[in-house]
């Protein structure tokens, strides 16, 4: 189910960004104007795409002689060409608004789901009768939704404008997919829901801070970023190791043992 649902999420994102996020951005006076386009030049374009985006002095001098341009003009061309690959503020706002909306939805769903579960209040319930624990429809939906979202991010990375952190984010999404899949296959879904909900709690605030920054609401941006930092530190550096890792490393061993029958 994850792959077709990931495709559906990707299509929903395209519709959301065009018909919801973009009008919101325009209403906030966020311009769609991109950076200035560099003057077309086949030689410089070949160097930029095939060799280097940051030529050294020796290469600049060689290009200067070849094109009969001064070095400063070539440096200016490369600067403009690099800026062309940066997404516009409107595109970044639309992307952040989509992620904010999804993270807010999935975090709200996770909280509503976990409130009804015994393992939220007592993590030892994550391991009672493990691995023969029933997979309820709500839990299954939660897992498949999260897994499909990360697969959709994998797809969209190759269609979006590439950023400097492309490799790092690709690795992040890949690791997330592997961890979600591993916990699902091993029926560690109960403790997995705690991890997912904890990690989603800060992400919505980060995307909201980005949106405020793009809209030039500086005070709101600062406030949201402080809130994000507080929630991030509390959940991922406090609650996660003391609560989730504790039950995974110690309570599971105490209740299940090293080899569940």
PDB file of C-alpha atoms in Angstrom:
ATOM      1  CA  UNK A   1       0.000   0.000   0.000  1.00  0.00           C
ATOM      2  CA  UNK A   2       2.879   2.394   0.667  1.00  0.00           C
ATOM      3  CA  UNK A   3       3.884   3.033  -2.952  1.00  0.00           C
ATOM      4  CA  UNK A   4       0.455   3.889  -4.421  1.00  0.00           C
ATOM      5  CA  UNK A   5      -0.357   5.966  -1.343  1.00  0.00           C
ATOM      6  CA  UNK A   6       2.994   7.775  -1.667  1.00  0.00           C
ATOM      7  CA  UNK A   7       2.091   8.649  -5.257  1.00  0.00           C
ATOM      8  CA  UNK A   8      -1.303   9.923  -4.096  1.00  0.00           C
ATOM      9  CA  UNK A   9       0.353  12.058  -1.393  1.00  0.00           C
ATOM     10  CA  UNK A  10       2.731  13.452  -4.017  1.00  0.00           C
ATOM     11  CA  UNK A  11      -0.206  14.390  -6.270  1.00  0.00           C
ATOM     12  CA  UNK A  12      -2.087  15.926  -3.334  1.00  0.00           C
ATOM     13  CA  UNK A  13       1.007  17.999  -2.613  1.00  0.00           C
ATOM     14  CA  UNK A  14       1.068  19.364  -6.168  1.00  0.00           C
ATOM     15  CA  UNK A  15      -2.617  20.295  -5.966  1.00  0.00           C
ATOM     16  CA  UNK A  16      -2.219  21.777  -2.468  1.00  0.00           C
ATOM     17  CA  UNK A  17       0.787  23.920  -3.434  1.00  0.00           C
ATOM     18  CA  UNK A  18      -0.916  25.267  -6.547  1.00  0.00           C
ATOM     19  CA  UNK A  19      -4.436  25.916  -5.294  1.00  0.00           C
ATOM     20  CA  UNK A  20      -3.945  26.513  -1.543  1.00  0.00           C
ATOM     21  CA  UNK A  21      -0.372  27.464  -0.686  1.00  0.00           C
ATOM     22  CA  UNK A  22       0.308  29.700  -3.699  1.00  0.00           C
ATOM     23  CA  UNK A  23      -2.799  31.900  -3.194  1.00  0.00           C
ATOM     24  CA  UNK A  24      -1.865  32.215   0.495  1.00  0.00           C
ATOM     25  CA  UNK A  25       1.657  33.275  -0.463  1.00  0.00           C
ATOM     26  CA  UNK A  26       0.383  35.850  -2.935  1.00  0.00           C
ATOM     27  CA  UNK A  27      -2.030  37.197  -0.308  1.00  0.00           C
ATOM     28  CA  UNK A  28       1.009  37.692   1.972  1.00  0.00           C
ATOM     29  CA  UNK A  29       2.790  39.628  -0.819  1.00  0.00           C
ATOM     30  CA  UNK A  30       5.395  36.922  -1.368  1.00  0.00           C
ATOM     31  CA  UNK A  31       6.752  37.468  -4.853  1.00  0.00           C
ATOM     32  CA  UNK A  32       7.340  34.712  -7.401  1.00  0.00           C
ATOM     33  CA  UNK A  33      10.246  36.565  -8.981  1.00  0.00           C
ATOM     34  CA  UNK A  34      13.324  34.386  -9.174  1.00  0.00           C
ATOM     35  CA  UNK A  35      16.970  35.422  -9.366  1.00  0.00           C
ATOM     36  CA  UNK A  36      18.354  37.217 -12.408  1.00  0.00           C
ATOM     37  CA  UNK A  37      19.045  34.835 -15.310  1.00  0.00           C
ATOM     38  CA  UNK A  38      22.677  34.512 -16.367  1.00  0.00           C
ATOM     39  CA  UNK A  39      23.559  35.428 -19.959  1.00  0.00           C
ATOM     40  CA  UNK A  40      23.499  32.256 -22.123  1.00  0.00           C
ATOM     41  CA  UNK A  41      27.023  31.031 -22.837  1.00  0.00           C
ATOM     42  CA  UNK A  42      27.724  27.479 -24.016  1.00  0.00           C
ATOM     43  CA  UNK A  43      31.337  27.360 -22.803  1.00  0.00           C
ATOM     44  CA  UNK A  44      30.626  28.645 -19.306  1.00  0.00           C
ATOM     45  CA  UNK A  45      27.521  26.462 -19.056  1.00  0.00           C
ATOM     46  CA  UNK A  46      29.584  23.382 -19.909  1.00  0.00           C
ATOM     47  CA  UNK A  47      32.150  24.274 -17.236  1.00  0.00           C
ATOM     48  CA  UNK A  48      29.374  24.932 -14.720  1.00  0.00           C
ATOM     49  CA  UNK A  49      27.482  21.670 -15.305  1.00  0.00           C
ATOM     50  CA  UNK A  50      30.365  19.283 -16.060  1.00  0.00           C
ATOM     51  CA  UNK A  51      33.399  20.580 -14.165  1.00  0.00           C
ATOM     52  CA  UNK A  52      32.829  23.034 -11.316  1.00  0.00           C
ATOM     53  CA  UNK A  53      30.390  25.612 -10.043  1.00  0.00           C
ATOM     54  CA  UNK A  54      33.173  27.434  -8.193  1.00  0.00           C
ATOM     55  CA  UNK A  55      36.114  27.875 -10.593  1.00  0.00           C
ATOM     56  CA  UNK A  56      39.506  28.719  -9.124  1.00  0.00           C
ATOM     57  CA  UNK A  57      41.719  31.602 -10.241  1.00  0.00           C
ATOM     58  CA  UNK A  58      43.643  29.510 -12.770  1.00  0.00           C
ATOM     59  CA  UNK A  59      40.455  28.351 -14.499  1.00  0.00           C
ATOM     60  CA  UNK A  60      38.998  31.870 -14.410  1.00  0.00           C
ATOM     61  CA  UNK A  61      42.089  33.242 -16.147  1.00  0.00           C
ATOM     62  CA  UNK A  62      41.891  30.512 -18.809  1.00  0.00           C
ATOM     63  CA  UNK A  63      38.204  31.250 -19.456  1.00  0.00           C
ATOM     64  CA  UNK A  64      38.984  34.950 -19.589  1.00  0.00           C
ATOM     65  CA  UNK A  65      41.492  34.418 -22.398  1.00  0.00           C
ATOM     66  CA  UNK A  66      39.203  31.963 -24.216  1.00  0.00           C
ATOM     67  CA  UNK A  67      36.137  34.221 -24.146  1.00  0.00           C
ATOM     68  CA  UNK A  68      37.879  37.581 -24.120  1.00  0.00           C
ATOM     69  CA  UNK A  69      35.978  38.496 -20.951  1.00  0.00           C
ATOM     70  CA  UNK A  70      37.501  40.034 -17.866  1.00  0.00           C
ATOM     71  CA  UNK A  71      37.739  37.792 -14.792  1.00  0.00           C
ATOM     72  CA  UNK A  72      35.235  39.847 -12.837  1.00  0.00           C
ATOM     73  CA  UNK A  73      32.556  39.351 -15.507  1.00  0.00           C
ATOM     74  CA  UNK A  74      33.097  35.581 -15.447  1.00  0.00           C
ATOM     75  CA  UNK A  75      32.852  35.538 -11.637  1.00  0.00           C
ATOM     76  CA  UNK A  76      29.605  37.513 -11.906  1.00  0.00           C
ATOM     77  CA  UNK A  77      28.262  35.011 -14.471  1.00  0.00           C
ATOM     78  CA  UNK A  78      29.005  32.046 -12.203  1.00  0.00           C
ATOM     79  CA  UNK A  79      27.394  33.826  -9.254  1.00  0.00           C
ATOM     80  CA  UNK A  80      24.212  34.467 -11.252  1.00  0.00           C
ATOM     81  CA  UNK A  81      24.209  30.901 -12.554  1.00  0.00           C
ATOM     82  CA  UNK A  82      24.481  29.481  -9.038  1.00  0.00           C
ATOM     83  CA  UNK A  83      21.636  31.716  -7.889  1.00  0.00           C
ATOM     84  CA  UNK A  84      19.459  30.388 -10.709  1.00  0.00           C
ATOM     85  CA  UNK A  85      19.377  27.001  -8.993  1.00  0.00           C
ATOM     86  CA  UNK A  86      18.035  28.441  -5.775  1.00  0.00           C
ATOM     87  CA  UNK A  87      14.247  28.116  -5.432  1.00  0.00           C
ATOM     88  CA  UNK A  88      12.200  31.296  -5.278  1.00  0.00           C
ATOM     89  CA  UNK A  89      10.756  32.481  -1.965  1.00  0.00           C
ATOM     90  CA  UNK A  90       7.248  31.652  -3.188  1.00  0.00           C
ATOM     91  CA  UNK A  91       8.244  28.062  -4.019  1.00  0.00           C
ATOM     92  CA  UNK A  92       9.925  27.626  -0.640  1.00  0.00           C
ATOM     93  CA  UNK A  93       6.859  29.045   1.127  1.00  0.00           C
ATOM     94  CA  UNK A  94       4.566  26.631  -0.720  1.00  0.00           C
ATOM     95  CA  UNK A  95       6.793  23.685   0.164  1.00  0.00           C
ATOM     96  CA  UNK A  96       6.938  24.682   3.832  1.00  0.00           C
ATOM     97  CA  UNK A  97       3.184  25.205   3.974  1.00  0.00           C
ATOM     98  CA  UNK A  98       2.616  21.714   2.581  1.00  0.00           C
ATOM     99  CA  UNK A  99       4.965  20.139   5.106  1.00  0.00           C
ATOM    100  CA  UNK A 100       3.493  22.201   7.939  1.00  0.00           C
ATOM    101  CA  UNK A 101      -0.021  21.051   7.017  1.00  0.00           C
ATOM    102  CA  UNK A 102       0.976  17.392   6.795  1.00  0.00           C
ATOM    103  CA  UNK A 103       3.045  17.389   9.997  1.00  0.00           C
ATOM    104  CA  UNK A 104       0.243  19.148  11.870  1.00  0.00           C
ATOM    105  CA  UNK A 105      -2.314  16.637  10.604  1.00  0.00           C
ATOM    106  CA  UNK A 106      -0.255  13.521  11.278  1.00  0.00           C
ATOM    107  CA  UNK A 107       0.854  14.780  14.715  1.00  0.00           C
ATOM    108  CA  UNK A 108      -2.755  15.562  15.667  1.00  0.00           C
ATOM    109  CA  UNK A 109      -3.828  12.128  14.459  1.00  0.00           C
ATOM    110  CA  UNK A 110      -1.001  10.491  16.394  1.00  0.00           C
ATOM    111  CA  UNK A 111      -1.920  12.251  19.639  1.00  0.00           C
ATOM    112  CA  UNK A 112      -5.610  11.359  19.249  1.00  0.00           C
ATOM    113  CA  UNK A 113      -4.716   7.742  18.521  1.00  0.00           C
ATOM    114  CA  UNK A 114      -2.143   7.362  21.301  1.00  0.00           C
ATOM    115  CA  UNK A 115      -4.442   8.892  23.943  1.00  0.00           C
ATOM    116  CA  UNK A 116      -6.581   5.755  23.671  1.00  0.00           C
ATOM    117  CA  UNK A 117      -3.684   3.314  23.934  1.00  0.00           C
ATOM    118  CA  UNK A 118      -2.300   1.864  27.190  1.00  0.00           C
ATOM    119  CA  UNK A 119       1.343   2.076  26.057  1.00  0.00           C
ATOM    120  CA  UNK A 120       1.292   5.880  25.997  1.00  0.00           C
ATOM    121  CA  UNK A 121       0.773   5.927  29.749  1.00  0.00           C
ATOM    122  CA  UNK A 122       2.747   2.781  30.577  1.00  0.00           C
ATOM    123  CA  UNK A 123       5.484   1.862  28.095  1.00  0.00           C
ATOM    124  CA  UNK A 124       5.682  -1.691  29.460  1.00  0.00           C
ATOM    125  CA  UNK A 125       2.534  -2.370  27.406  1.00  0.00           C
ATOM    126  CA  UNK A 126       4.720  -2.040  24.307  1.00  0.00           C
ATOM    127  CA  UNK A 127       6.160  -5.462  25.149  1.00  0.00           C
ATOM    128  CA  UNK A 128       3.400  -7.476  26.807  1.00  0.00           C
ATOM    129  CA  UNK A 129       2.655 -10.493  24.593  1.00  0.00           C
ATOM    130  CA  UNK A 130       5.286  -9.380  22.074  1.00  0.00           C
ATOM    131  CA  UNK A 131       5.548 -10.274  19.188  1.00  0.00           C
ATOM    132  CA  UNK A 132       1.954 -11.555  19.072  1.00  0.00           C
ATOM    133  CA  UNK A 133       0.271  -8.167  19.346  1.00  0.00           C
ATOM    134  CA  UNK A 134      -2.720  -7.318  17.150  1.00  0.00           C
ATOM    135  CA  UNK A 135      -2.291  -4.693  14.425  1.00  0.00           C
ATOM    136  CA  UNK A 136      -5.358  -2.477  14.768  1.00  0.00           C
ATOM    137  CA  UNK A 137      -6.714  -0.497  11.772  1.00  0.00           C
ATOM    138  CA  UNK A 138      -5.794   2.850  13.400  1.00  0.00           C
ATOM    139  CA  UNK A 139      -2.238   1.743  14.075  1.00  0.00           C
ATOM    140  CA  UNK A 140      -1.892   0.320  10.566  1.00  0.00           C
ATOM    141  CA  UNK A 141      -3.171   3.568   9.011  1.00  0.00           C
ATOM    142  CA  UNK A 142      -0.754   5.630  11.125  1.00  0.00           C
ATOM    143  CA  UNK A 143       2.233   3.552  10.031  1.00  0.00           C
ATOM    144  CA  UNK A 144       1.319   3.360   6.351  1.00  0.00           C
ATOM    145  CA  UNK A 145       0.648   7.122   6.248  1.00  0.00           C
ATOM    146  CA  UNK A 146       4.049   7.954   7.739  1.00  0.00           C
ATOM    147  CA  UNK A 147       5.870   5.457   5.513  1.00  0.00           C
ATOM    148  CA  UNK A 148       4.098   6.743   2.396  1.00  0.00           C
ATOM    149  CA  UNK A 149       4.938  10.349   3.263  1.00  0.00           C
ATOM    150  CA  UNK A 150       8.653   9.588   3.473  1.00  0.00           C
ATOM    151  CA  UNK A 151       8.487   7.692   0.198  1.00  0.00           C
ATOM    152  CA  UNK A 152       6.785  10.718  -1.375  1.00  0.00           C
ATOM    153  CA  UNK A 153       9.653  12.893  -0.097  1.00  0.00           C
ATOM    154  CA  UNK A 154      12.094  10.512  -1.798  1.00  0.00           C
ATOM    155  CA  UNK A 155      10.218  10.948  -5.082  1.00  0.00           C
ATOM    156  CA  UNK A 156       9.855  14.730  -4.814  1.00  0.00           C
ATOM    157  CA  UNK A 157      13.576  15.247  -4.152  1.00  0.00           C
ATOM    158  CA  UNK A 158      14.277  14.367  -7.780  1.00  0.00           C
ATOM    159  CA  UNK A 159      11.646  16.759  -9.165  1.00  0.00           C
ATOM    160  CA  UNK A 160      12.289  19.683  -6.822  1.00  0.00           C
ATOM    161  CA  UNK A 161      15.144  22.117  -7.340  1.00  0.00           C
ATOM    162  CA  UNK A 162      18.228  20.463  -5.885  1.00  0.00           C
ATOM    163  CA  UNK A 163      19.603  22.048  -2.719  1.00  0.00           C
ATOM    164  CA  UNK A 164      22.994  21.854  -1.047  1.00  0.00           C
ATOM    165  CA  UNK A 165      21.700  19.328   1.498  1.00  0.00           C
ATOM    166  CA  UNK A 166      20.294  16.970  -1.177  1.00  0.00           C
ATOM    167  CA  UNK A 167      22.570  14.080  -0.172  1.00  0.00           C
ATOM    168  CA  UNK A 168      21.976  14.529   3.556  1.00  0.00           C
ATOM    169  CA  UNK A 169      18.187  14.715   3.167  1.00  0.00           C
ATOM    170  CA  UNK A 170      18.181  11.721   0.816  1.00  0.00           C
ATOM    171  CA  UNK A 171      20.068   9.708   3.445  1.00  0.00           C
ATOM    172  CA  UNK A 172      17.688  10.978   6.173  1.00  0.00           C
ATOM    173  CA  UNK A 173      14.607   9.860   4.224  1.00  0.00           C
ATOM    174  CA  UNK A 174      16.197   6.512   3.410  1.00  0.00           C
ATOM    175  CA  UNK A 175      17.084   5.831   7.054  1.00  0.00           C
ATOM    176  CA  UNK A 176      13.571   6.881   8.154  1.00  0.00           C
ATOM    177  CA  UNK A 177      11.997   4.485   5.637  1.00  0.00           C
ATOM    178  CA  UNK A 178      14.268   1.640   6.782  1.00  0.00           C
ATOM    179  CA  UNK A 179      13.482   2.232  10.461  1.00  0.00           C
ATOM    180  CA  UNK A 180       9.725   2.453   9.910  1.00  0.00           C
ATOM    181  CA  UNK A 181       9.768  -0.671   7.741  1.00  0.00           C
ATOM    182  CA  UNK A 182      11.985  -2.590  10.189  1.00  0.00           C
ATOM    183  CA  UNK A 183       9.758  -1.792  13.173  1.00  0.00           C
ATOM    184  CA  UNK A 184       6.631  -2.690  11.179  1.00  0.00           C
ATOM    185  CA  UNK A 185       8.031  -6.024   9.956  1.00  0.00           C
ATOM    186  CA  UNK A 186       9.153  -6.935  13.491  1.00  0.00           C
ATOM    187  CA  UNK A 187       5.796  -5.831  14.927  1.00  0.00           C
ATOM    188  CA  UNK A 188       7.457  -3.174  17.094  1.00  0.00           C
ATOM    189  CA  UNK A 189       4.678  -0.846  16.013  1.00  0.00           C
ATOM    190  CA  UNK A 190       3.647   0.185  19.520  1.00  0.00           C
ATOM    191  CA  UNK A 191       6.979   1.699  20.455  1.00  0.00           C
ATOM    192  CA  UNK A 192       7.280   2.908  16.855  1.00  0.00           C
ATOM    193  CA  UNK A 193       4.176   5.077  17.230  1.00  0.00           C
ATOM    194  CA  UNK A 194       5.790   6.793  20.224  1.00  0.00           C
ATOM    195  CA  UNK A 195       8.891   7.567  18.154  1.00  0.00           C
ATOM    196  CA  UNK A 196       6.841   8.883  15.227  1.00  0.00           C
ATOM    197  CA  UNK A 197       4.692  11.144  17.382  1.00  0.00           C
ATOM    198  CA  UNK A 198       7.692  12.547  19.261  1.00  0.00           C
ATOM    199  CA  UNK A 199       9.540  13.376  16.054  1.00  0.00           C
ATOM    200  CA  UNK A 200       6.499  14.973  14.401  1.00  0.00           C
ATOM    201  CA  UNK A 201       5.889  17.298  17.362  1.00  0.00           C
ATOM    202  CA  UNK A 202       8.713  19.723  16.495  1.00  0.00           C
ATOM    203  CA  UNK A 203       8.593  19.527  12.685  1.00  0.00           C
ATOM    204  CA  UNK A 204       5.371  21.527  12.312  1.00  0.00           C
ATOM    205  CA  UNK A 205       6.823  24.394  14.365  1.00  0.00           C
ATOM    206  CA  UNK A 206       9.973  24.478  12.230  1.00  0.00           C
ATOM    207  CA  UNK A 207       7.967  24.726   9.011  1.00  0.00           C
ATOM    208  CA  UNK A 208       5.753  27.413  10.561  1.00  0.00           C
ATOM    209  CA  UNK A 209       8.869  29.420  11.473  1.00  0.00           C
ATOM    210  CA  UNK A 210      10.100  29.126   7.887  1.00  0.00           C
ATOM    211  CA  UNK A 211       6.761  30.362   6.567  1.00  0.00           C
ATOM    212  CA  UNK A 212       6.877  33.367   8.884  1.00  0.00           C
ATOM    213  CA  UNK A 213      10.412  34.096   7.718  1.00  0.00           C
ATOM    214  CA  UNK A 214       9.442  33.971   4.041  1.00  0.00           C
ATOM    215  CA  UNK A 215       6.483  36.278   4.764  1.00  0.00           C
ATOM    216  CA  UNK A 216       8.883  38.645   6.621  1.00  0.00           C
ATOM    217  CA  UNK A 217       7.028  38.369   9.943  1.00  0.00           C
ATOM    218  CA  UNK A 218      10.253  38.494  11.911  1.00  0.00           C
ATOM    219  CA  UNK A 219       8.835  38.596  15.444  1.00  0.00           C
ATOM    220  CA  UNK A 220       6.543  35.666  14.751  1.00  0.00           C
ATOM    221  CA  UNK A 221       9.443  33.810  13.118  1.00  0.00           C
ATOM    222  CA  UNK A 222      11.649  34.342  16.186  1.00  0.00           C
ATOM    223  CA  UNK A 223       8.884  33.214  18.548  1.00  0.00           C
ATOM    224  CA  UNK A 224       8.121  30.083  16.516  1.00  0.00           C
ATOM    225  CA  UNK A 225      11.797  29.203  16.245  1.00  0.00           C
ATOM    226  CA  UNK A 226      12.231  29.509  20.027  1.00  0.00           C
ATOM    227  CA  UNK A 227       9.183  27.270  20.489  1.00  0.00           C
ATOM    228  CA  UNK A 228      10.632  24.793  17.995  1.00  0.00           C
ATOM    229  CA  UNK A 229      13.973  24.743  19.827  1.00  0.00           C
ATOM    230  CA  UNK A 230      12.267  24.143  23.171  1.00  0.00           C
ATOM    231  CA  UNK A 231      10.069  21.323  21.838  1.00  0.00           C
ATOM    232  CA  UNK A 232      12.983  19.766  19.906  1.00  0.00           C
ATOM    233  CA  UNK A 233      15.281  19.737  22.938  1.00  0.00           C
ATOM    234  CA  UNK A 234      12.526  18.447  25.225  1.00  0.00           C
ATOM    235  CA  UNK A 235      11.290  15.656  22.951  1.00  0.00           C
ATOM    236  CA  UNK A 236      14.381  14.438  21.100  1.00  0.00           C
ATOM    237  CA  UNK A 237      17.077  15.091  23.689  1.00  0.00           C
ATOM    238  CA  UNK A 238      14.965  14.521  26.804  1.00  0.00           C
ATOM    239  CA  UNK A 239      11.830  12.404  26.413  1.00  0.00           C
ATOM    240  CA  UNK A 240      13.153  10.208  23.587  1.00  0.00           C
ATOM    241  CA  UNK A 241      16.258   8.819  25.362  1.00  0.00           C
ATOM    242  CA  UNK A 242      14.727   8.753  28.848  1.00  0.00           C
ATOM    243  CA  UNK A 243      11.362   7.295  27.863  1.00  0.00           C
ATOM    244  CA  UNK A 244      11.470   5.558  24.474  1.00  0.00           C
ATOM    245  CA  UNK A 245      15.050   4.273  24.434  1.00  0.00           C
ATOM    246  CA  UNK A 246      14.668   3.195  28.047  1.00  0.00           C
ATOM    247  CA  UNK A 247      11.698   0.985  27.257  1.00  0.00           C
ATOM    248  CA  UNK A 248      13.342  -0.357  24.086  1.00  0.00           C
ATOM    249  CA  UNK A 249      16.652  -1.264  25.706  1.00  0.00           C
ATOM    250  CA  UNK A 250      15.649  -2.250  29.239  1.00  0.00           C
ATOM    251  CA  UNK A 251      11.905  -2.885  29.676  1.00  0.00           C
ATOM    252  CA  UNK A 252      11.767  -5.017  26.520  1.00  0.00           C
ATOM    253  CA  UNK A 253      14.626  -7.175  27.785  1.00  0.00           C
ATOM    254  CA  UNK A 254      12.981  -7.506  31.199  1.00  0.00           C
ATOM    255  CA  UNK A 255       9.551  -8.488  29.826  1.00  0.00           C
ATOM    256  CA  UNK A 256      10.340 -10.302  26.567  1.00  0.00           C
ATOM    257  CA  UNK A 257      13.895 -11.477  27.109  1.00  0.00           C
ATOM    258  CA  UNK A 258      16.569 -11.800  24.442  1.00  0.00           C
ATOM    259  CA  UNK A 259      14.657 -14.345  22.337  1.00  0.00           C
ATOM    260  CA  UNK A 260      10.823 -14.139  22.370  1.00  0.00           C
ATOM    261  CA  UNK A 261       9.154 -17.524  22.114  1.00  0.00           C
TER     262      UNK A 261
END
